[in-house]
CSV table of C-alpha atoms in Angstrom, one decimal:
chain,number,residue,atom,x,y,z
F,1,MET,CA,-32.1,37.1,-13.8
F,2,THR,CA,-31.4,36.7,-18.2
F,3,ALA,CA,-32.1,33.4,-20.0
F,4,GLN,CA,-29.6,31.1,-20.1
F,5,ARG,CA,-29.9,28.9,-23.5
F,6,VAL,CA,-29.7,25.0,-23.2
F,7,TRP,CA,-27.7,23.2,-25.9
F,8,LYS,CA,-28.1,19.7,-26.0
F,9,PRO,CA,-25.4,16.9,-27.4
F,10,VAL,CA,-25.9,16.5,-31.5
F,11,ARG,CA,-24.4,13.1,-31.0
F,12,ALA,CA,-26.8,11.7,-28.2
F,13,VAL,CA,-30.1,13.1,-30.9
F,14,LYS,CA,-28.7,11.3,-33.7
F,15,GLY,CA,-27.9,8.1,-31.8
F,16,ASN,CA,-31.3,7.9,-30.6
F,17,ALA,CA,-32.6,8.8,-33.8
F,18,GLU,CA,-30.8,6.4,-35.1
F,19,ILE,CA,-31.4,3.3,-32.3
F,20,GLU,CA,-34.9,4.0,-32.9
F,21,GLN,CA,-34.8,3.4,-36.5
F,22,LEU,CA,-32.6,0.2,-36.5
F,23,ARG,CA,-35.2,-0.8,-33.6
F,24,LEU,CA,-37.6,-0.7,-36.3
F,25,LYS,CA,-36.1,-2.6,-38.8
F,26,LEU,CA,-35.3,-5.2,-35.7
F,27,ALA,CA,-39.0,-5.2,-35.3
F,28,SER,CA,-39.5,-5.7,-38.7
F,29,PHE,CA,-37.2,-8.5,-39.5
F,30,ASN,CA,-38.5,-10.5,-36.1
F,31,GLU,CA,-42.5,-9.9,-37.3
F,32,ARG,CA,-41.1,-11.5,-40.7
F,33,ILE,CA,-39.4,-14.2,-38.4
F,34,GLU,CA,-42.6,-15.2,-36.8
F,35,GLU,CA,-44.5,-15.6,-40.3
F,36,LEU,CA,-42.0,-17.5,-42.0
F,37,GLU,CA,-41.3,-19.9,-38.7
F,38,ASN,CA,-45.6,-20.1,-38.9
F,39,GLN,CA,-45.5,-21.2,-43.0
F,40,ARG,CA,-42.1,-23.3,-43.3
F,41,PRO,CA,-40.0,-23.6,-40.3
F,42,GLU,CA,-37.7,-25.3,-41.8
F,43,ALA,CA,-37.3,-22.7,-44.5
F,44,ALA,CA,-33.4,-21.4,-45.3
F,45,GLU,CA,-35.0,-17.6,-45.9
F,46,ILE,CA,-35.3,-17.5,-41.4
F,47,ASP,CA,-31.5,-18.3,-40.7
F,48,ALA,CA,-30.6,-15.2,-42.9
F,49,LEU,CA,-33.5,-13.3,-41.5
F,50,LYS,CA,-32.0,-14.2,-37.9
F,51,GLY,CA,-28.8,-13.2,-38.8
F,52,SER,CA,-29.7,-9.9,-40.0
F,53,ALA,CA,-31.8,-9.2,-36.8
F,54,LEU,CA,-28.0,-10.0,-34.5
F,55,ALA,CA,-26.7,-7.5,-36.7
F,56,LEU,CA,-28.7,-5.0,-35.9
F,57,ALA,CA,-29.1,-5.7,-32.6
F,58,ARG,CA,-25.0,-6.1,-32.5
F,59,GLN,CA,-25.4,-2.0,-33.8
F,60,ILE,CA,-28.1,-0.5,-31.5
F,61,ASP,CA,-25.6,-2.3,-28.6
F,62,GLU,CA,-22.7,-0.6,-30.1
F,63,ILE,CA,-24.5,2.7,-30.5
F,64,ARG,CA,-25.5,2.9,-27.0
F,65,CYS,CA,-22.3,1.9,-26.0
F,66,SER,CA,-20.7,5.1,-27.5
F,67,SER,CA,-23.1,7.0,-26.4
F,68,ALA,CA,-22.7,5.7,-22.9
F,69,ASP,CA,-18.8,6.6,-23.5
F,70,ASP,CA,-19.3,10.3,-24.5
F,71,LEU,CA,-21.4,10.5,-22.0
F,72,THR,CA,-18.8,9.4,-18.9
F,73,ASN,CA,-16.3,11.9,-21.1
F,74,LEU,CA,-18.3,14.8,-20.3
F,75,HIS,CA,-19.0,14.0,-16.8
F,76,THR,CA,-14.9,13.8,-16.5
F,77,ASN,CA,-13.7,16.5,-18.3
């Protein structure tokens, strides 16, 4: 019996690493937002950070959706 090599899709690994990197960045934004809210809740900087956090969350969702689409395409082929 010979061993078979198992190949992992490059896209999935790249997507997972990218998602993790974005999640860390999002956590950092959320920490900074909390700090600012505790210091001065009326700060305009908070709104800018919240907008950036939402943009990162959308990026994470897009990557997850594209990864799910890739898996669906593999399953149907």
